[in-house]
Coordinates of C-alpha atoms in Angstrom, one line a residue:
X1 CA -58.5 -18.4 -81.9
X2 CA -59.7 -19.6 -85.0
X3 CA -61.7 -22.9 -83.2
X4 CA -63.4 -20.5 -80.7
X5 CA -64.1 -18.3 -83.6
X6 CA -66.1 -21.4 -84.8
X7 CA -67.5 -22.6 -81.6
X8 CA -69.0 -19.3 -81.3
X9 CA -70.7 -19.8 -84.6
X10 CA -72.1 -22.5 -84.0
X11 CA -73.7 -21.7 -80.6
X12 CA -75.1 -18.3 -82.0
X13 CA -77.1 -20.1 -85.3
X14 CA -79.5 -19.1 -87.1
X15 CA -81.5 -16.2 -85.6
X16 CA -84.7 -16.4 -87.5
X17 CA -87.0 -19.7 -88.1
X18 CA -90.2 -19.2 -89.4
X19 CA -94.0 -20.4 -87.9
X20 CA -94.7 -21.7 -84.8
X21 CA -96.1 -25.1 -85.0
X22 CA -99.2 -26.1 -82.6
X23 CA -99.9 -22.5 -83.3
X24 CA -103.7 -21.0 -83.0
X25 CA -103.2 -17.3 -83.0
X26 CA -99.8 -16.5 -83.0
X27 CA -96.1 -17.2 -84.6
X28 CA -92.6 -16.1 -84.0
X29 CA -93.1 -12.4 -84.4
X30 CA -95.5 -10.3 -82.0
X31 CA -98.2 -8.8 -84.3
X32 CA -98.5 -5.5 -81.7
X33 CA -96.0 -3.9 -79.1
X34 CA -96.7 -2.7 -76.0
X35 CA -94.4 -0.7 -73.4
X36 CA -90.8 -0.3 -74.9
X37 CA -89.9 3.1 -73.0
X38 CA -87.3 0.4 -71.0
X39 CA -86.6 -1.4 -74.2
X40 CA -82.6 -3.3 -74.4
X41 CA -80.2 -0.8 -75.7
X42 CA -77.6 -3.4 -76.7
X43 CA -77.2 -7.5 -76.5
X44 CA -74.2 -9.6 -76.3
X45 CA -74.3 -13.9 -76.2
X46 CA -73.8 -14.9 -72.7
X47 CA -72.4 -18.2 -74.1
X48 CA -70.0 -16.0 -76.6
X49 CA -68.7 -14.5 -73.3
X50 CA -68.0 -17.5 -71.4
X51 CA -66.3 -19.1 -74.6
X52 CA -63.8 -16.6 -74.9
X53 CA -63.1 -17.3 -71.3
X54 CA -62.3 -20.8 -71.8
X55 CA -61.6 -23.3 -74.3
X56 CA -65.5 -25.0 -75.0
X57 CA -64.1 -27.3 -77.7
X58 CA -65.4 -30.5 -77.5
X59 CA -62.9 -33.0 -76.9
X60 CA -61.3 -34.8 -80.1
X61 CA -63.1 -38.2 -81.0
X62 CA -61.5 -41.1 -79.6
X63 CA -62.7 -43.9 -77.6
X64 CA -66.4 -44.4 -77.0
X65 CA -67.5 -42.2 -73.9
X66 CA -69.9 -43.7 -71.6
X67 CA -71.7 -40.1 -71.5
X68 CA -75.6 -40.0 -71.9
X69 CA -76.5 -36.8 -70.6
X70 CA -73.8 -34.0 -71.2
X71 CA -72.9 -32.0 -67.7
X72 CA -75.5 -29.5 -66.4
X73 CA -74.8 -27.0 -63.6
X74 CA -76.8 -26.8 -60.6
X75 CA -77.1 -25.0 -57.3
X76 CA -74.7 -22.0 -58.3
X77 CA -74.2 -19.6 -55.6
X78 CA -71.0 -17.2 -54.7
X79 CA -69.2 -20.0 -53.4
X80 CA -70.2 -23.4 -55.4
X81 CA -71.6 -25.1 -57.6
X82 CA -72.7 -28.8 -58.7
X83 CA -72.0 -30.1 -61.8
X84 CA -74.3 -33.0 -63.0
X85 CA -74.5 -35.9 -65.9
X86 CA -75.8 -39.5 -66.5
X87 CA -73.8 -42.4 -67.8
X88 CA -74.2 -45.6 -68.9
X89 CA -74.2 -48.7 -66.5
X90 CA -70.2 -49.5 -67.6
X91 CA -68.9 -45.8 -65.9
X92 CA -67.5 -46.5 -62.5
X93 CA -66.0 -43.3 -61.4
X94 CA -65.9 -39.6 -62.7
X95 CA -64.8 -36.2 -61.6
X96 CA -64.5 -32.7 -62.3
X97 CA -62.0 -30.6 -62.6
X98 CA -61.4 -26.5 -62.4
X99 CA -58.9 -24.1 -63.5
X100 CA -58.9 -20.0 -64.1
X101 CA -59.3 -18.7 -67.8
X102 CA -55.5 -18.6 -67.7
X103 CA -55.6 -22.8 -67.2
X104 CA -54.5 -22.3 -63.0
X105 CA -56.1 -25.6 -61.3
X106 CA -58.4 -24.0 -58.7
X107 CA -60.5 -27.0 -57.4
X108 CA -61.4 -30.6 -57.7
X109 CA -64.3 -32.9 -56.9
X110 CA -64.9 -36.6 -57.4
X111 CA -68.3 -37.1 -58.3
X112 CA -71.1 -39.5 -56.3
X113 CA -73.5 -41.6 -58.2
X114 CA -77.1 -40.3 -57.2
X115 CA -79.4 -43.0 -56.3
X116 CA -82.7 -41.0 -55.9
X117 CA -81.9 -41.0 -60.0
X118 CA -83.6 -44.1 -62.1
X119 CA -82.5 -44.6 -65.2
X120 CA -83.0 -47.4 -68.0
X121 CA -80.5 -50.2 -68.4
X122 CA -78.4 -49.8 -65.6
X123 CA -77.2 -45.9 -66.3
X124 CA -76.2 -43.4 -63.6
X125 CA -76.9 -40.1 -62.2
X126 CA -73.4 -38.7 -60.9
X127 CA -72.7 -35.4 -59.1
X128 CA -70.2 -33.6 -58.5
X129 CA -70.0 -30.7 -55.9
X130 CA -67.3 -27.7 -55.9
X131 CA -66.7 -25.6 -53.1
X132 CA -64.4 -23.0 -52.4
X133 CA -64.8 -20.4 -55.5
X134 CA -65.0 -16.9 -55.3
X135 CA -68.1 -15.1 -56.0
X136 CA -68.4 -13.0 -59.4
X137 CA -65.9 -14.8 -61.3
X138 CA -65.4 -16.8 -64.5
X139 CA -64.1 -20.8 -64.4
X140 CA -63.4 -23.4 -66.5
X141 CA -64.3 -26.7 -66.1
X142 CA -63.3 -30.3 -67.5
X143 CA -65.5 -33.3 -66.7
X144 CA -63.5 -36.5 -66.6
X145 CA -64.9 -40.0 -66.8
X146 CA -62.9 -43.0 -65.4
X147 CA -60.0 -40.9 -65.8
X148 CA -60.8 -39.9 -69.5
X149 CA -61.5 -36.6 -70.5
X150 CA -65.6 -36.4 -71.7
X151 CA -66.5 -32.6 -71.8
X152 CA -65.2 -29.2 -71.0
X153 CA -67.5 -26.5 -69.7
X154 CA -67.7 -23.3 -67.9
X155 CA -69.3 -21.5 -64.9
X156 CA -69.3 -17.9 -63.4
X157 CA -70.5 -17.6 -60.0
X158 CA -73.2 -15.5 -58.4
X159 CA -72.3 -11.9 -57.1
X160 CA -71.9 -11.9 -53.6
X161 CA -74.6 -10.6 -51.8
X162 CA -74.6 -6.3 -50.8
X163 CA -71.9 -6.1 -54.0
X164 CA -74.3 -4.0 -56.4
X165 CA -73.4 -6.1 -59.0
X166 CA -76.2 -6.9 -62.0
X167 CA -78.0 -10.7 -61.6
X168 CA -79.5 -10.8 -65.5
X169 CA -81.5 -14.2 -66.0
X170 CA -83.9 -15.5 -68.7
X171 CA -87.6 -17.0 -67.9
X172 CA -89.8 -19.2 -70.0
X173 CA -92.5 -21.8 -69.7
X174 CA -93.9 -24.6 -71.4
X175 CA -91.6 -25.3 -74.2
X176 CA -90.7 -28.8 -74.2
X177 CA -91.7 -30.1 -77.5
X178 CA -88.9 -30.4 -79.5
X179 CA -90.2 -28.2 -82.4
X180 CA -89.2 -25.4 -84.6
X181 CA -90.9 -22.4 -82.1
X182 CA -88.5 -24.3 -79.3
X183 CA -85.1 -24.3 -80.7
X184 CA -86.3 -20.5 -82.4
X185 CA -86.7 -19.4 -79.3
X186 CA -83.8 -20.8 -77.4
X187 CA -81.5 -19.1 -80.8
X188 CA -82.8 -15.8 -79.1
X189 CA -82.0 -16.4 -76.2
X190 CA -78.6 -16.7 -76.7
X191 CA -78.4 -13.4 -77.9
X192 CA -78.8 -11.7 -74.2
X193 CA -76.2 -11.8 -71.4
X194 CA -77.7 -14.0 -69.1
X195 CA -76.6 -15.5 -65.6
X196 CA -78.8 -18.2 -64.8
X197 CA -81.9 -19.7 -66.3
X198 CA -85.5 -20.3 -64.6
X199 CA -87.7 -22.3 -66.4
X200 CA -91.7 -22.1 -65.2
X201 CA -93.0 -25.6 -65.7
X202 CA -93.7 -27.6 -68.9
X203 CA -90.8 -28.8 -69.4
X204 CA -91.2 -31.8 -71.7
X205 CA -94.4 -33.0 -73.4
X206 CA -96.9 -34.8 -73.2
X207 CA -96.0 -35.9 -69.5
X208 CA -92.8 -35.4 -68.3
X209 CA -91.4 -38.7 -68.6
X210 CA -87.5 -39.6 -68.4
X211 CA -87.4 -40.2 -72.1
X212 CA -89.2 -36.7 -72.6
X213 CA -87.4 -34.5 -70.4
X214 CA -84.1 -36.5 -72.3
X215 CA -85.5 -35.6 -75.9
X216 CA -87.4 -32.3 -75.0
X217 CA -84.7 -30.7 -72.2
X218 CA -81.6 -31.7 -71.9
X219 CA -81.0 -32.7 -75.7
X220 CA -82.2 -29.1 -76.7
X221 CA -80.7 -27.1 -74.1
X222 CA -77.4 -29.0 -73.7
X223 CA -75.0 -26.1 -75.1
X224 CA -76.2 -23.4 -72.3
X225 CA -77.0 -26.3 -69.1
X226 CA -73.0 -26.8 -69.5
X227 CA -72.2 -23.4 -68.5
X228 CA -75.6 -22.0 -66.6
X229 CA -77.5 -23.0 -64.0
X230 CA -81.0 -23.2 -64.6
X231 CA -84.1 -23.3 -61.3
X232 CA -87.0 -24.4 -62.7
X233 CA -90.9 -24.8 -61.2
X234 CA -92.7 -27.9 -61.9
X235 CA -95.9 -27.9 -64.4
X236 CA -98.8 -30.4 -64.2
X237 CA -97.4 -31.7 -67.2
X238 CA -94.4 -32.8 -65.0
X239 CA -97.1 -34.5 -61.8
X240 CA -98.3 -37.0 -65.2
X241 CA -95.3 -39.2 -64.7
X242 CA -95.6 -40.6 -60.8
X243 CA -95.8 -37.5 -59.4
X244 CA -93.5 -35.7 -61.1
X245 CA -90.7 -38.3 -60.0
X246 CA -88.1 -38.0 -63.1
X247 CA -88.5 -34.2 -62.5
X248 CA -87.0 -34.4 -59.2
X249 CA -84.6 -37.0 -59.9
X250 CA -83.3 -35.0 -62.8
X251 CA -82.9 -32.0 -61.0
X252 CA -81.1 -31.2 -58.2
X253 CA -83.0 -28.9 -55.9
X254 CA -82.9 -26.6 -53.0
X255 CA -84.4 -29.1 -50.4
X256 CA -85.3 -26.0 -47.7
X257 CA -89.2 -26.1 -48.9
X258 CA -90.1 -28.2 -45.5
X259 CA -91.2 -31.7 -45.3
X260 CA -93.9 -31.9 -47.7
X261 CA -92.0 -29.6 -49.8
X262 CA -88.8 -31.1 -51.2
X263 CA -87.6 -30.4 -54.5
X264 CA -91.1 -29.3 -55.1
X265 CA -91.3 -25.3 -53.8
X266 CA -88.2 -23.9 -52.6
X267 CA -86.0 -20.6 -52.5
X268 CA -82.6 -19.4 -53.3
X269 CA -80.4 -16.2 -53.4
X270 CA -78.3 -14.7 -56.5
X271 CA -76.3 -11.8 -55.8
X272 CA -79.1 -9.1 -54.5
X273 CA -82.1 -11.1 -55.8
X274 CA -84.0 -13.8 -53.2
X275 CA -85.9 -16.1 -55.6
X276 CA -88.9 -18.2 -54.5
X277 CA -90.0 -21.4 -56.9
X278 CA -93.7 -22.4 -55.8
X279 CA -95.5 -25.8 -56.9
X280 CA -99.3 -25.1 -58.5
X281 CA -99.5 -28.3 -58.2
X282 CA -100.0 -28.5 -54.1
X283 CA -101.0 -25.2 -53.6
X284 CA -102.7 -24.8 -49.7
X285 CA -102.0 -23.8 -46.5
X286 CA -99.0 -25.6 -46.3
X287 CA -97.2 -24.1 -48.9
X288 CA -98.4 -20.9 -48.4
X289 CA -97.5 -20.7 -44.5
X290 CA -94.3 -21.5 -46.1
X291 CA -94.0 -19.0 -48.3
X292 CA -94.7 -16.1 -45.8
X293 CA -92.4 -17.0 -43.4
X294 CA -89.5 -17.6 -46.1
X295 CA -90.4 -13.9 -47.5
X296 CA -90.4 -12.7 -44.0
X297 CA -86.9 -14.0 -43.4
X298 CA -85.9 -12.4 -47.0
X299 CA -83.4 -9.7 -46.4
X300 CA -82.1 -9.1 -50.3
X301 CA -83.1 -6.2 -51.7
X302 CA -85.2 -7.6 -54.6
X303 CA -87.5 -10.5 -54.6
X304 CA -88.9 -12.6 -57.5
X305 CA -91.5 -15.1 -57.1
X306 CA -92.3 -17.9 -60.1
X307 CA -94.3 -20.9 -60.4
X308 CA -96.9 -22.5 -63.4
X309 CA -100.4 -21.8 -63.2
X310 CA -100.7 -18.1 -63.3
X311 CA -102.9 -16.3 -60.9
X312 CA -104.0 -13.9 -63.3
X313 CA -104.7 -14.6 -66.9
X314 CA -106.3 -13.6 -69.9
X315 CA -105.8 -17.2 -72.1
X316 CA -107.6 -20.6 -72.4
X317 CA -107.0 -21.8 -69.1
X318 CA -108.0 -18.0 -67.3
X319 CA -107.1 -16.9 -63.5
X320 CA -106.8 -19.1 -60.9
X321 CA -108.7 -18.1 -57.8
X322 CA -107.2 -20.7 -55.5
X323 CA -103.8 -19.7 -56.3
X324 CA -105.2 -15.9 -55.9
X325 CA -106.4 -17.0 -52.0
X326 CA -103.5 -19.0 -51.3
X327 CA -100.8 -17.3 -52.7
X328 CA -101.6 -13.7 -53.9
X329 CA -102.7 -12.7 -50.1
X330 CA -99.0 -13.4 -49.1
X331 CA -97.5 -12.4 -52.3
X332 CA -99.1 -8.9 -51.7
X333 CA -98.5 -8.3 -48.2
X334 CA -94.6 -8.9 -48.6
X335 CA -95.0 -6.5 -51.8
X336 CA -93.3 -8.4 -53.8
X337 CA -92.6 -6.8 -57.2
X338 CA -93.0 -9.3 -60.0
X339 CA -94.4 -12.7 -60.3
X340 CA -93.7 -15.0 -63.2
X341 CA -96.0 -17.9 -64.2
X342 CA -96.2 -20.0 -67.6
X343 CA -99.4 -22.7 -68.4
X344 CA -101.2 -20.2 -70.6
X345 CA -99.3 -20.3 -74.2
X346 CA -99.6 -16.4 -74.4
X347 CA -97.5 -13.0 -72.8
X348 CA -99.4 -11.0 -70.7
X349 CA -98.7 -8.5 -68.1
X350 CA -101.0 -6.7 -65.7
X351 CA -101.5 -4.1 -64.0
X352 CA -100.2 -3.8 -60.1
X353 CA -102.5 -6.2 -58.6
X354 CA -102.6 -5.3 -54.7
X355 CA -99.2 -4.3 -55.5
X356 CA -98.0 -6.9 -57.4
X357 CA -97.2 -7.2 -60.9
X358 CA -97.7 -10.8 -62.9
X359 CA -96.1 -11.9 -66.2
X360 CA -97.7 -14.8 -68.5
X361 CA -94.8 -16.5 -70.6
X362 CA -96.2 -19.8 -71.6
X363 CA -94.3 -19.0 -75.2
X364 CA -91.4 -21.1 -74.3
X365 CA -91.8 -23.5 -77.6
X366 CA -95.0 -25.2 -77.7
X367 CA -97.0 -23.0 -79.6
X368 CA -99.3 -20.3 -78.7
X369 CA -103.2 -20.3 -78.1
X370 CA -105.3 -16.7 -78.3
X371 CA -105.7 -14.4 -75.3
X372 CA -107.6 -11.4 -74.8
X373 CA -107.7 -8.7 -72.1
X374 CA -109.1 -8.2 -68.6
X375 CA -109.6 -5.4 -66.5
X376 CA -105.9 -6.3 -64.8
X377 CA -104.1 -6.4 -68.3
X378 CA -101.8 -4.1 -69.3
X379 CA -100.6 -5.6 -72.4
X380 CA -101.0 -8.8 -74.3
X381 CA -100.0 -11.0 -76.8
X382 CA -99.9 -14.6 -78.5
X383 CA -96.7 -15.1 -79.2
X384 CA -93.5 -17.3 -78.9
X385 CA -91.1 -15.5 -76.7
X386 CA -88.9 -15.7 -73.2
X387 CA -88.4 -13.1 -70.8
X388 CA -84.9 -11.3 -70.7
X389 CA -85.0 -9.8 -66.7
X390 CA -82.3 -7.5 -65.1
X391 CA -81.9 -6.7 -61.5
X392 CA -79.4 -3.3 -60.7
X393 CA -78.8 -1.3 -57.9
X394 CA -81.6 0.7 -58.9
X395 CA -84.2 -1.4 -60.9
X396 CA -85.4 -4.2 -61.6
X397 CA -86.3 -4.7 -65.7
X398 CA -88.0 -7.3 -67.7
X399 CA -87.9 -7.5 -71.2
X400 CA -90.1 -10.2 -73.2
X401 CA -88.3 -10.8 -76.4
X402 CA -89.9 -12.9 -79.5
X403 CA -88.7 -15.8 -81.7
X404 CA -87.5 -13.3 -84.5
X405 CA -85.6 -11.4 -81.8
X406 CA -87.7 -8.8 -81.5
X407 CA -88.4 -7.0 -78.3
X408 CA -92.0 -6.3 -77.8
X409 CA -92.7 -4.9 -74.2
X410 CA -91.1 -4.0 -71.4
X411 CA -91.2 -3.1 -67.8
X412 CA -89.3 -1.7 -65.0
X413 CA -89.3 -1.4 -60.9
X414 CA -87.5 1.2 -59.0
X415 CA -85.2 0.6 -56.1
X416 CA -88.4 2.7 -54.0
X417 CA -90.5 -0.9 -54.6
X418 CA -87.5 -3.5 -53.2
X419 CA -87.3 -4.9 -50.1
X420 CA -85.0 -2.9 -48.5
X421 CA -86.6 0.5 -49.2
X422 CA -89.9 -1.2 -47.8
X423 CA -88.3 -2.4 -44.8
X424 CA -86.4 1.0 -43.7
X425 CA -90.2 2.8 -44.6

């Protein structure tokens, strides 16, 4: 008791860390609030939970592990999950192994090296793919290489779908620097009860490279990728490294987004929630033709659409009308509630637009640039912050949350604006 007592220490940290570097306008703390009538009326670590669960200790030192990248979970759903990590060239096998919270083996999986995955001096991309888990419910997990053990994480998986039960999930863009406002901003995060992570594109400066997303990601990260899955949207930063290659290398992806498609725009289901990842990037017909047939198949109730270069915004870079043509027209005859995007390094919110209600969180840790207001905001801020989101029975809620901690606006959708009420109108 007393070492999980400690672990959970040691993932909580230090709550408050002062200025946010690269900053123009902004810092850690919002200056203003804006609607807080559906502000957070408790938090609990998500990472706390899952520790009590199972035993996160790291294992005791002992031989040198061929372990670069520590294990990252993809892909969760009701009924599996993959487990991912690199090695060094000498690994030749690995696996992973699961168990109940009261240590009952459950499943097993050797893992496959994947060879879409380059990496310097002869390392390797290995995953490893459970199947067979119950939905809702808490595992353990220990990742063995060449028969030694290298880590020990955990996983719940997704609510099955119809159950009623809360999908809660984090959002944030554009952080990948490696800086104070970063790893402040992470430090809140794990202060909210969260189920999965989405990240929407940025993910490590200047240009996405391999060494970057390494140093800027997964380094900074590691201690929630072990036990949460995180879907994230490619930024142009990402297309500056061969077309956003290591991106889709590193990441293991839905591959339903059609040919042209693949690992760059694709959907997924949690619990109740169908969530879409689009690619600003290739935005056209295409994708678009895409995305209205995949919400017209949708039959969860609530949909949530994300992707980097925001439609809407008040900040440096402004709306973008192409994305407003190409994708709001669909986006607004499905209805669909909210709409996340990143690339401008402020908060904002608007207004329904056509129906549809747009977030700006490009606060995720590199800095913050002024923004004003438009005739579609609703409320606005330079600031360093993520998004908390809840989906319930009977709302959807988003929370934006800065790097002191502090909850500065909120939003919520009734069950009247999800898909299913809309269908049975």
């Amino acid at each position: 008791m007393k070492a999980k007592l400690a672990w959970m220490m040691a993932v909580l940290g230090a709550a408050h860390v002062s200025g946010c570097e690269t900053n123009r306008s902004g810092d850690l703390e919002a200056r203003s609030v804006g609607d807080l009538s559906h502000a957070l009326t408790s938090r609990s670590s998500a990472l706390v939970e899952l520790g009590l669960a199972c035993d996160l200790r790291a294992p005791e030192p002992g031989a040198a592990t061929p372990l670069q990248r520590r294990p990252y979970l993809q892909g969760v759903t009701d009924h599996s999950a993959q487990v991912v990590w690199t090695t060094d060239g000498t690994a030749a096998a690995g696996a992973v192994l699961v168990a109940s919270p009261a240590g009952v083996p459950v499943a097993s999986a050797a893992a496959v090296p994947d060879p879409s995955a380059r990496l310097p001096k002869g390392g390797r991309q290995w995953i490893s793919s459970l199947s067979g888990l119950e939905p809702d419910t808490i595992y353990c997990y220990e990742l063995q290489v060449d028969g030694a053990l290298a880590r020990r994480g955990a996983l719940r998986t997704a609510p099955a779908a119809g159950s009623g039960r809360p999908v809660r999930f984090v959002a944030f863009g554009d952080s990948g620097y490696g800086g104070a406002d970063q790893r402040a901003v992470f430090a809140q995060m794990k202060t909210v009860p969260f189920d999965l992570m989405v990240h929407l594109g940025d993910i490590a400066y200047e240009g996405g490279t391999r060494s970057e997303l390494e140093r800027f990601f997964f380094s900074v990260y590691a201690d929630a990728l072990e036990d949460f899955a995180i879907f994230p949207a490619s930024g142009n930063h990402e297309y500056e490294s061969e077309d956003a290659a290591p991106f889709r290398e590193a990441f293991v992806l839905p591959e339903n987004g059609a040919p042209d498609g693949v690992e760059r725009w694709y959907s997924y289901d949690y619990g109740d929630v169908h969530f879409v990842a689009l690619d600003t990037e290739r935005v056209g017909a295409a994708q678009a033709a895409w995305l209205d047939a995949d919400l017209d198949a949708n039959r969860r109730p609530w949909t949530i659409v994300y992707f980097h270069r925001p439609p809407f915004s008040s900040g440096e870079h402004g709306s973008d009308r192409n994305i407003q043509r190409q994708f709001g027209t669909v986006l607004a005859k499905h209805q669909v509630p909210l709409v996340l995007s990143g690339h401008d390094h402020h908060y904002e919110r608007t207004k329904p637009v056509d129906g549809v209600t747009y977030f700006v969180s490009g606060g995720g840790g590199r800095g913050t640039r002024s923004v004003g207001r438009s005739s579609f905001t609703a409320f606005s801020e330079a600031v360093c912050h993520f998004l908390y989101v809840t989906a319930t029975k009977d709302e959807l809620s988003v929370h934006a949350i800065d790097g002191t901690g502090q909850e500065f606006d909120s939003w919520s959708f009734p069950a009247s604006t999800n898909t299913a009420s809309k269908r049975g109108r």
